[in-house]
Coordinates of C-alpha atoms in Angstrom, one line a residue:
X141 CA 0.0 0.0 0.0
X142 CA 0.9 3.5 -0.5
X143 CA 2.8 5.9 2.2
X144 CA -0.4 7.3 4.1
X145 CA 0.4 10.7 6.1
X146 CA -1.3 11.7 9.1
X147 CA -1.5 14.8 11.7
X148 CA -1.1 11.8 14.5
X149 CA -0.4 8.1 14.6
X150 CA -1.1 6.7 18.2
X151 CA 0.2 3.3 18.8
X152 CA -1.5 1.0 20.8
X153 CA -5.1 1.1 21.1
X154 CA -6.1 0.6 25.0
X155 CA -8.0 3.3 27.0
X156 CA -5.0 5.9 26.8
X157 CA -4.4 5.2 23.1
X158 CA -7.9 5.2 21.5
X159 CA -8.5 8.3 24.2
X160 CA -5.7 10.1 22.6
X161 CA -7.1 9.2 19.1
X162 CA -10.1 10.7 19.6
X163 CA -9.4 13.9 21.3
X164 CA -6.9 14.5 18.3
X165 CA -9.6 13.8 15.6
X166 CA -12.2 16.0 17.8
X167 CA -9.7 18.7 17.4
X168 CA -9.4 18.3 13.7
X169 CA -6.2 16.6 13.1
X170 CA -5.9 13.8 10.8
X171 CA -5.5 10.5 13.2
X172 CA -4.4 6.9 12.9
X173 CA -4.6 4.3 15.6
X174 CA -2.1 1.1 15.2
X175 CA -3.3 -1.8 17.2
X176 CA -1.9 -5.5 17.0
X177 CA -4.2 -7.3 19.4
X178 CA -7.6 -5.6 20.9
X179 CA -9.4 -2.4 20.7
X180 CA -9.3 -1.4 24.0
X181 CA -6.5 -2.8 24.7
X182 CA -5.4 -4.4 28.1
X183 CA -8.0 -2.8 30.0
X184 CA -11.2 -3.6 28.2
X185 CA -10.3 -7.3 27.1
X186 CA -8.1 -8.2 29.8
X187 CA -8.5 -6.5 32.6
X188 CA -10.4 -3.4 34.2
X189 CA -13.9 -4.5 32.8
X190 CA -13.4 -8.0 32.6
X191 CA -12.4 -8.7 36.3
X192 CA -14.9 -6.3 37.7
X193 CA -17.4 -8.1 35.8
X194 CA -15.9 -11.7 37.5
X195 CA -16.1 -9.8 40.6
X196 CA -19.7 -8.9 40.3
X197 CA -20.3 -12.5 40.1
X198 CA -18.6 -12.8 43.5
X199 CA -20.2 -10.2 45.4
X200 CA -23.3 -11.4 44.6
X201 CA -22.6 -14.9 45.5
X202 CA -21.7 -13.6 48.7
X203 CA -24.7 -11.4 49.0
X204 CA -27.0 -14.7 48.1
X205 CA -25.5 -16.6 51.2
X206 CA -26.1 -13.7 52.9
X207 CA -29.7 -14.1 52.1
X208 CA -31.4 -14.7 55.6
X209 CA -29.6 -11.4 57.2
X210 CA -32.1 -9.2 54.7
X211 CA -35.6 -11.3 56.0
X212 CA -35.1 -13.5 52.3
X213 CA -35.0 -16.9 51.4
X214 CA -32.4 -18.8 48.7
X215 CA -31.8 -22.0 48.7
X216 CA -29.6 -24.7 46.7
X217 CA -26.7 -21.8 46.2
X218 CA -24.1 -22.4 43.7
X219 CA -22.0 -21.3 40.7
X220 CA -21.4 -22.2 37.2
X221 CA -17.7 -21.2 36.8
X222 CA -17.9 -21.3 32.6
X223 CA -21.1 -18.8 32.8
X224 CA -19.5 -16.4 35.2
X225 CA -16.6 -16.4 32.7
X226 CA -18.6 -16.0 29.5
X227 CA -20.6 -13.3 31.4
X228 CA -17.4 -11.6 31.8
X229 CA -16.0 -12.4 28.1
X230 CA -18.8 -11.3 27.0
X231 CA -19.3 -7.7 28.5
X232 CA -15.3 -7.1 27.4
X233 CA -16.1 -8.1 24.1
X234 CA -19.3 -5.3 24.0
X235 CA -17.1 -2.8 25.1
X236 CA -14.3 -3.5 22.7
X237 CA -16.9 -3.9 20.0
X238 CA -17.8 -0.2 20.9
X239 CA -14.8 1.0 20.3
X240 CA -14.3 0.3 16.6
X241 CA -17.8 2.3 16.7
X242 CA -15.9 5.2 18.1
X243 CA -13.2 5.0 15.7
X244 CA -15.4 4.7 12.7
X245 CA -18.0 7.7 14.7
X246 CA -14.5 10.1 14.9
X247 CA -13.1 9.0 11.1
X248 CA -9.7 7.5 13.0
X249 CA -8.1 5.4 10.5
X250 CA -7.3 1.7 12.1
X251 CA -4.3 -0.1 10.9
X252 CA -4.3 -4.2 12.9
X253 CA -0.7 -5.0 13.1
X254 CA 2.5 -4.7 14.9
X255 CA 4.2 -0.9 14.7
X256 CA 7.9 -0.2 14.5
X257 CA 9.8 3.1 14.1
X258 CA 12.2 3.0 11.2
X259 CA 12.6 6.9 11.4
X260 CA 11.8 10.0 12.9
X261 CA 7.7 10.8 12.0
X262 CA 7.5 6.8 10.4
X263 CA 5.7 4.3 11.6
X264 CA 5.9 0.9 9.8
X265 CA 3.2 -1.5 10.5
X266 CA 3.3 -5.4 9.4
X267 CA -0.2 -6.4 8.8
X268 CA -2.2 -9.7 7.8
X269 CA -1.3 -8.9 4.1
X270 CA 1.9 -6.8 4.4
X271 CA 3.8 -3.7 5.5
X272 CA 2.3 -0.4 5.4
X273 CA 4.6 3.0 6.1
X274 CA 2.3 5.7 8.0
X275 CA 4.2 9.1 8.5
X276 CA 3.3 12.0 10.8
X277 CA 4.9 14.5 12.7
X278 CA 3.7 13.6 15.9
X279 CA 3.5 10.1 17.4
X280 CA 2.0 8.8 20.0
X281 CA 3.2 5.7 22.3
X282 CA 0.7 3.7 23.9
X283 CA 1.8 0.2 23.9
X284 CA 0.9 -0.4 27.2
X285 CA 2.2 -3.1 29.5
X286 CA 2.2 -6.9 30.8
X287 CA 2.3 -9.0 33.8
X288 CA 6.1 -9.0 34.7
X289 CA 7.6 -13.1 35.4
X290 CA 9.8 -13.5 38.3
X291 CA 12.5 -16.1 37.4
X292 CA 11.6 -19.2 38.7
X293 CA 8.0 -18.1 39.2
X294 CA 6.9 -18.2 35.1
X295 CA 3.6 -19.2 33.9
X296 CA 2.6 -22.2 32.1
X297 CA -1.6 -21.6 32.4
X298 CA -2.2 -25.1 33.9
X299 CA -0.6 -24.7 37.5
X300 CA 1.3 -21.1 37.5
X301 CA -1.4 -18.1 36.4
X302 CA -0.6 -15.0 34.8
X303 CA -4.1 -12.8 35.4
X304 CA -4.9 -13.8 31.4
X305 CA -5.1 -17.0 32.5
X306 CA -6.7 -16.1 35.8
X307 CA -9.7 -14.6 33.9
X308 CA -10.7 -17.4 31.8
X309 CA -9.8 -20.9 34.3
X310 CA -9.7 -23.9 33.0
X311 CA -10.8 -24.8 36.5
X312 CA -11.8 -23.9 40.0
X313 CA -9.3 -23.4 42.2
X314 CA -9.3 -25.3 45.4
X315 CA -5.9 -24.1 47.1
X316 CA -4.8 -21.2 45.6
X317 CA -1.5 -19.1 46.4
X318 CA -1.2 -15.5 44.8
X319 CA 2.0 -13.9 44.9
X320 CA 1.6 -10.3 45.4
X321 CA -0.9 -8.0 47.2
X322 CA -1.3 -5.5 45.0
X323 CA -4.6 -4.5 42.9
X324 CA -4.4 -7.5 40.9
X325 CA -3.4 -9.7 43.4
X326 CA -5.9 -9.0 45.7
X327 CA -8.7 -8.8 43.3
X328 CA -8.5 -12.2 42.0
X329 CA -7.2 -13.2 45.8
X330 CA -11.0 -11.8 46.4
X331 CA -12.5 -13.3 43.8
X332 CA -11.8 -17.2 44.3
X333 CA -12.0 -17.0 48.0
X334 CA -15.0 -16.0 47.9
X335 CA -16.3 -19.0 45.3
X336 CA -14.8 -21.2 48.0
X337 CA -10.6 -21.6 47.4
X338 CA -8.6 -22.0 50.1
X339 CA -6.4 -18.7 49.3
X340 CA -2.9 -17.9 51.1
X341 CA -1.6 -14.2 49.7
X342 CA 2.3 -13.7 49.9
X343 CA 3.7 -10.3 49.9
X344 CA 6.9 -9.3 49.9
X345 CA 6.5 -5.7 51.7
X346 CA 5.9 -5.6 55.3
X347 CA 1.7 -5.4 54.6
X348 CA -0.6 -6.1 52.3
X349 CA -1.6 -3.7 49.3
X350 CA 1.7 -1.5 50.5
X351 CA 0.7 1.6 48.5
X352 CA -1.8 2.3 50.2
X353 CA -2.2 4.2 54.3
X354 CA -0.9 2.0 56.5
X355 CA -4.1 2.3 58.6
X356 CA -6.3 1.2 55.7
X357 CA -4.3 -1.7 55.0
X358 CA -4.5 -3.3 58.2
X359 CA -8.2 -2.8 58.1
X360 CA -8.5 -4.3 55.6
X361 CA -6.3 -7.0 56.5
X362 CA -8.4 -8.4 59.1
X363 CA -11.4 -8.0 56.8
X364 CA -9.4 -10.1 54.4
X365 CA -8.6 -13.2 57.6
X366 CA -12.2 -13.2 58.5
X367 CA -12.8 -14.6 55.0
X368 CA -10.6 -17.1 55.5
X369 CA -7.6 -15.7 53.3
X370 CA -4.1 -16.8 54.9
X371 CA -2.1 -13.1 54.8
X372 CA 2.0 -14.1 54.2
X373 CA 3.7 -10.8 54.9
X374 CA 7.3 -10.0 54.6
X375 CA 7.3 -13.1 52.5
X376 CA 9.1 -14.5 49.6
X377 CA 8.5 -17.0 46.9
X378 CA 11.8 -18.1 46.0
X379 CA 11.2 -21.1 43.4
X380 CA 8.1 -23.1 42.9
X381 CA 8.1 -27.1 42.2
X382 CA 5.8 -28.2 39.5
X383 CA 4.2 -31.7 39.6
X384 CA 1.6 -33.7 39.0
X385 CA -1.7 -31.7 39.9
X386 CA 0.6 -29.6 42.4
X387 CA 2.7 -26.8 42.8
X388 CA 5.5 -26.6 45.9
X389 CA 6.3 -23.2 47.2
X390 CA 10.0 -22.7 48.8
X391 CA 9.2 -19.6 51.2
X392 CA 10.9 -17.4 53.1
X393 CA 10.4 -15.0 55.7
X394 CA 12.7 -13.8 58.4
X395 CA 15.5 -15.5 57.1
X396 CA 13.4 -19.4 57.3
X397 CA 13.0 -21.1 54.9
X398 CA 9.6 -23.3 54.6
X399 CA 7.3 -25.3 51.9
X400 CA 3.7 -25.0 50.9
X401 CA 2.1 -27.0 48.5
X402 CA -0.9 -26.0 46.4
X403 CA -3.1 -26.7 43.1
X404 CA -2.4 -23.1 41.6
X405 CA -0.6 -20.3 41.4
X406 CA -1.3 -16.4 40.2
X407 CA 1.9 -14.7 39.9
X408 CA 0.9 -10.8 40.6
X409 CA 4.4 -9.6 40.8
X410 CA 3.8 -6.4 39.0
X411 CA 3.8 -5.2 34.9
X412 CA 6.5 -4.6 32.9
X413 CA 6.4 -2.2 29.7
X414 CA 6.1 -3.2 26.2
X415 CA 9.2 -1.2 24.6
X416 CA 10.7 -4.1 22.7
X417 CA 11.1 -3.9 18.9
X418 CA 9.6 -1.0 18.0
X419 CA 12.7 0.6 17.2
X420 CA 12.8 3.3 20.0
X421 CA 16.9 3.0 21.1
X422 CA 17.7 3.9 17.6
X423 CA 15.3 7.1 17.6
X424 CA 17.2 8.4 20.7
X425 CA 14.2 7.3 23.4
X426 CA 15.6 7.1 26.9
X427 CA 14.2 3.7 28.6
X428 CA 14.6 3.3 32.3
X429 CA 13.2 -0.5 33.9
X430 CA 11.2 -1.4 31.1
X431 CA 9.8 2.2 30.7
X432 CA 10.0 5.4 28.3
X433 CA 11.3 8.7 30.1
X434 CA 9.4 11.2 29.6
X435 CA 8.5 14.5 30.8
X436 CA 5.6 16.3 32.7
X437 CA 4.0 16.6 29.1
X438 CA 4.8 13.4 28.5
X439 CA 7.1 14.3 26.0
X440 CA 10.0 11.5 25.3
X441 CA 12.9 14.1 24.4
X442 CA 12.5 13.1 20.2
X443 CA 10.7 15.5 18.6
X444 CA 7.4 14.8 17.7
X445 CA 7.5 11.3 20.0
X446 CA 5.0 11.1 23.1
X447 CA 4.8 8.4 25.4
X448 CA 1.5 7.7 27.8
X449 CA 0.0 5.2 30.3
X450 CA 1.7 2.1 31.4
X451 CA 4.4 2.4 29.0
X452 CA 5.8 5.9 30.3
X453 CA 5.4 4.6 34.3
X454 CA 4.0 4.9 37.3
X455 CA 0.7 4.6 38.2
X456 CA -0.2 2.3 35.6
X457 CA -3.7 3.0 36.2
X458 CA -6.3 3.3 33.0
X459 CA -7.5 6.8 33.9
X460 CA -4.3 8.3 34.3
X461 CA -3.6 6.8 30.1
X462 CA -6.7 8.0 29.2
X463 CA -6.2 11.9 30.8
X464 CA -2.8 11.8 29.3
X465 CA -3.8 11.1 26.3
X466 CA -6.3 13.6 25.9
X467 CA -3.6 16.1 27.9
X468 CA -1.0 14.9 24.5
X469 CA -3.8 15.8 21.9
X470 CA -4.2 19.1 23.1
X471 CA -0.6 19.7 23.1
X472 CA -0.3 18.8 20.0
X473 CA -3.2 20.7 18.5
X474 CA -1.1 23.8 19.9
X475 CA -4.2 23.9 22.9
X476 CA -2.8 25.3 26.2
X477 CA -2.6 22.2 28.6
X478 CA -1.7 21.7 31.9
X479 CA 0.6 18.7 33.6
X480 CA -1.1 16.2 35.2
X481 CA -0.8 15.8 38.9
X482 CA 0.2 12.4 40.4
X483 CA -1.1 13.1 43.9
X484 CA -4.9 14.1 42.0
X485 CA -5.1 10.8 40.6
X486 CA -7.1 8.2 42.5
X487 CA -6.7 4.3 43.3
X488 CA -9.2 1.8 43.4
X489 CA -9.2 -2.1 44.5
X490 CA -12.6 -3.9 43.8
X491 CA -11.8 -6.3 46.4
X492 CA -14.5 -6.9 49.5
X493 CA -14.2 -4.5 51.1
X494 CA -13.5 -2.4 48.7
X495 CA -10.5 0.3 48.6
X496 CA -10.0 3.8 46.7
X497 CA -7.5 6.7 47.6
X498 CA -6.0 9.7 46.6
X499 CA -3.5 12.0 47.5
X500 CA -0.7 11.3 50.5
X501 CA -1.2 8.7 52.7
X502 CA -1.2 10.2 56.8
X503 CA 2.9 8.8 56.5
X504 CA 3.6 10.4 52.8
X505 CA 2.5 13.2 54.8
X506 CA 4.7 13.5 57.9
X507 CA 7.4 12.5 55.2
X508 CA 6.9 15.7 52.9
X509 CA 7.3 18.2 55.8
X510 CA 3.8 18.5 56.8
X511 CA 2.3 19.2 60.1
X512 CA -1.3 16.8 59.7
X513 CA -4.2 16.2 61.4
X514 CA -6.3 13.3 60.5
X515 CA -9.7 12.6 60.6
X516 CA -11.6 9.4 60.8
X517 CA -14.8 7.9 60.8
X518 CA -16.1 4.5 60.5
X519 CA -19.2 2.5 58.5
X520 CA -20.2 1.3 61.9
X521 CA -21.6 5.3 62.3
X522 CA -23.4 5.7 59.4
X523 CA -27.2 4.6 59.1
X524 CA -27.2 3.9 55.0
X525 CA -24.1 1.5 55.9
X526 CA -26.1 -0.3 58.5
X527 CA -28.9 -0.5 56.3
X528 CA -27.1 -2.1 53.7
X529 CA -25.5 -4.2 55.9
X530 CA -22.1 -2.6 55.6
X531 CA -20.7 -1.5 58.8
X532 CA -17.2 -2.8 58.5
X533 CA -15.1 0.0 56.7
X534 CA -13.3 3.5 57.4
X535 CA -13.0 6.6 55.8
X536 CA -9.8 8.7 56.5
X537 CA -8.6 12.1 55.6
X538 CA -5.3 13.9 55.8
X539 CA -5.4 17.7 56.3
X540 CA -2.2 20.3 56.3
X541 CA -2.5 22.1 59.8
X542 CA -1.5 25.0 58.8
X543 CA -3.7 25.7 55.5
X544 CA -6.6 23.5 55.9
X545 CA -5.4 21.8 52.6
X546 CA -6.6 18.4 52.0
X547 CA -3.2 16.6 50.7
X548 CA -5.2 12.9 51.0
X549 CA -8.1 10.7 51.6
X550 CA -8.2 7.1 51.9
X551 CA -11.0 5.1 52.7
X552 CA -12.4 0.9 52.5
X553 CA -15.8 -0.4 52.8
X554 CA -18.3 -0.4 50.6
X555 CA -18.6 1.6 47.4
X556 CA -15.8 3.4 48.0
X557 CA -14.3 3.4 44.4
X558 CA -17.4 5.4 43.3
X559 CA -17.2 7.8 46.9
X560 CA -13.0 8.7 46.4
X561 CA -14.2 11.1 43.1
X562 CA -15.6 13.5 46.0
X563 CA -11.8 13.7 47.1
X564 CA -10.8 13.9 43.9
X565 CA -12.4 16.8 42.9
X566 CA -11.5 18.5 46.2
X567 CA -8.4 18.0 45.6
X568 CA -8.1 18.9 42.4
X569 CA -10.0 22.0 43.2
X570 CA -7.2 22.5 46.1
X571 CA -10.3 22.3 48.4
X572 CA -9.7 23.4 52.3
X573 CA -11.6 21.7 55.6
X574 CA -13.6 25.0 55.0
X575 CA -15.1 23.9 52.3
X576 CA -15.8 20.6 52.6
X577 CA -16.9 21.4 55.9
X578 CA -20.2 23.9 54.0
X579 CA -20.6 21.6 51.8
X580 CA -24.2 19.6 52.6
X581 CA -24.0 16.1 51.7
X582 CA -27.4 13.9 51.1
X583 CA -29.0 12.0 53.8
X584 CA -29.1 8.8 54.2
X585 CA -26.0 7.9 51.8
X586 CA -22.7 6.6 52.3
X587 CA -21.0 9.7 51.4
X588 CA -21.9 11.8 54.8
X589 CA -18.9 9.6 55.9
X590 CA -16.7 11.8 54.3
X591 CA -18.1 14.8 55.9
X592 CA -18.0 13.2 58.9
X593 CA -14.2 12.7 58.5
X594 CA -13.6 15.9 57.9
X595 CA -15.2 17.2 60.9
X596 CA -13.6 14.6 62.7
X597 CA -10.1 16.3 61.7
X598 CA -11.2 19.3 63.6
X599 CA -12.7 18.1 66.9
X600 CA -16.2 18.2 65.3
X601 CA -17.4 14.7 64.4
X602 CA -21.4 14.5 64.9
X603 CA -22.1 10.4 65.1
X604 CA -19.2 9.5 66.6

């Protein structure tokens, strides 16, 4: 085929790519999208949408043994593993489906195949029936990332799990190690506990989903034992034995060393970036642990060359991709844009209980300089939490003394991933305890919690 030339070629097409594709055509550049795999990318097909969907499965499995506490009746309670997976195939698959709409809605030109860069404003993509050369003067990375493999630890997807192979089992589970505590890890640590594995979670930091406040993590740590998770902290998985039907864990912690055995494994040990073979060390691109330097503006240093979401580093969370690349179109469309900030943008776990945060955690805090006071207040205080039956969770805030500023809120329970965009727009807004404090929240809802919190910070709680 012909040399095609483009405003914008955005490589990769997962929420920060096909974001980025869209904002450019909106703005009335001329915009290509190069995508090997998925539309959508890692998020839609393999991971945001599809585990929430497994996980919706799971909470209301647990909700249906929980049937009696609500005055109802269910009896003869069970699962069909295969359906709660082709539920979950199936919503990824709409979404995905909706995004070659958007690129067809927006006129983005869609090019399946994998993209190199032979040159400066060239990208060369090898397709089902060939090679075609794109050229533009401004490029955008978005190739996204995978699950990183420990040496030792690597995944075969009978008895060692990658979360690809953890969304669509062969089988159920019935002693399960994961190896990591982080979003992923906990999240399908959540998920077959709660359909009845015997689940042991090994983390290698001193607690479990370490990013997060310390105070939040042992909550939910003890949330996590009274569903009959085993919690390995300060642990290590230094090899694992394969056999027949079984996999042998060497562990270590404080300096012992011990074996477990179990039927499967899911390796959570973190992502790494996908910067191989397209090229970039030759173009000049700067790569540090599997990663693209770049700038606030996400800019790589080569002219023309931008670099967003997992690819260009920490937090390798969706919405962060999809802001930067609407943040890179602008720039690009000579639009006056602003750097995104990485304490404005929020975490969420969609385990039970739930967890969200933003901002610095009360230690992050103290760390920076800051003179804090904290406030806190708990589910056990708030009637719609009750109501639901819900009154195991916490909802935390982090004030400067001095200012009033909010600098981070943290909270687990229920619903909190849809509660933390309050805090988010607070502190995004640079919101004090003033105005939080005016602001009137609806009754009865979960969300008074966080003005309870905030009053809490300053001697004032109501309910507690």
């Amino acid at each position: 085929m012909a040399d095609q030339s483009f405003d914008v070629i955005v490589i990769g097409a997962g929420p920060g790519g096909y974001v980025a594709a869209i904002r450019a055509a909106q703005l009335g550049l001329k915009t290509a999208i190069v995508e090997r795999e998925h539309l959508g990318g890692i998020c839609l097909n393999w991971g945001c949408i599809p585990t929430k969907a497994l996980l919706r499965s799971a909470e209301v499995f647990h909700l249906m043994h929980r049937a009696a506490e609500f005055g109802l009746k269910a009896g003869d309670i069970g699962y069909d593993l295969d359906a709660v997976v082709k539920r979950s195939r199936g919503v990824a698959k709409q979404l995905s489906s909706g995004i070659g709409h958007l690129m067809k809605k927006n006129k983005i030109t869609v090019v399946m195949g994998e993209a190199t860069l032979p040159a400066k404003g060239t990208v060369s993509v090898k397709t089902g029936t060939g090679t075609e050369t794109l050229k533009a003067p401004s490029i955008v990375l978005a190739t996204g990332a995978r699950a990183r493999e420990l040496p030792g630890l690597e995944a075969d997807g009978d008895l060692v799990w990658t979360y690809k192979h953890a969304l669509v089992p062969k089988r159920m589970p019935k002693n399960l190690l994961v190896i990591g505590s982080g979003a992923i890890g906990i999240e399908f640590a959540s998920f077959f506990n709660t359909l009845g594995a015997k689940t042991t979670v090994v983390e290698v930091m001193d607690r479990v989903l370490p990013v997060e406040d310390a105070e939040i993590s042992a909550f939910a740590k003890k949330q996590f034992a009274k569903q009959g998770m085993v919690i390995r902290e300060k642990t290590t998985v230094k090899k694992l034995d394969r056999g027949n039907g079984t996999v042998t864990a060497h562990l270590e912690a404080g300096g012992k060393m011990e074996t477990a055995e179990f039927d499967t494994v899911i390796s959570a040990v973190g992502i790494v970036g996908n910067v191989e073979n397209l090229g970039l060390e030759a173009l000049g691109v700067k790569i540090d642990r599997t990663h693209v330097v770049t700038d606030a503006y996400c800019r790589t240093g080569v002219e023309g060359l931008y670099a967003i979401g997992d690819i260009a580093g920490a937090p390798w969370l969706a919405h962060k991709a999809s802001h930067e690349g609407v943040m890179v179109a602008e720039l690009i469309a000579g639009k006056h844009v602003h750097p995104i900030k990485p304490n404005t943008i929020p975490g969420c776990t969609y385990c039970h209980p739930q967890v969200a945060s933003v901002g610095l955690t009360e230690a992050k805090a103290k760390e920076a300089g800051y003179e804090v006071r904290v406030g806190r207040f708990p589910f056990i205080g708030n009637g719609k939490a009750i109501a639901l039956g819900e009154p195991e969770g916490l909802v935390k805030t982090v004030f400067d003394a001095k200012t009033g500023e909010l600098l981070g809120a943290h909270m687990v329970g229920a619903e909190v991933t849809e509660m933390i965009q309050g805090y988010v727009i607070g502190r995004q807004l640079e919101t004090t305890e003033e105005d939080l404090m005016h602001t009137v929240f609806p009754h009865p809802t979960l969300s008074e919690m966080m003005h309870e919190s905030v009053l809490d910070a300053y001697g004032r709680a109501l309910h507690f």
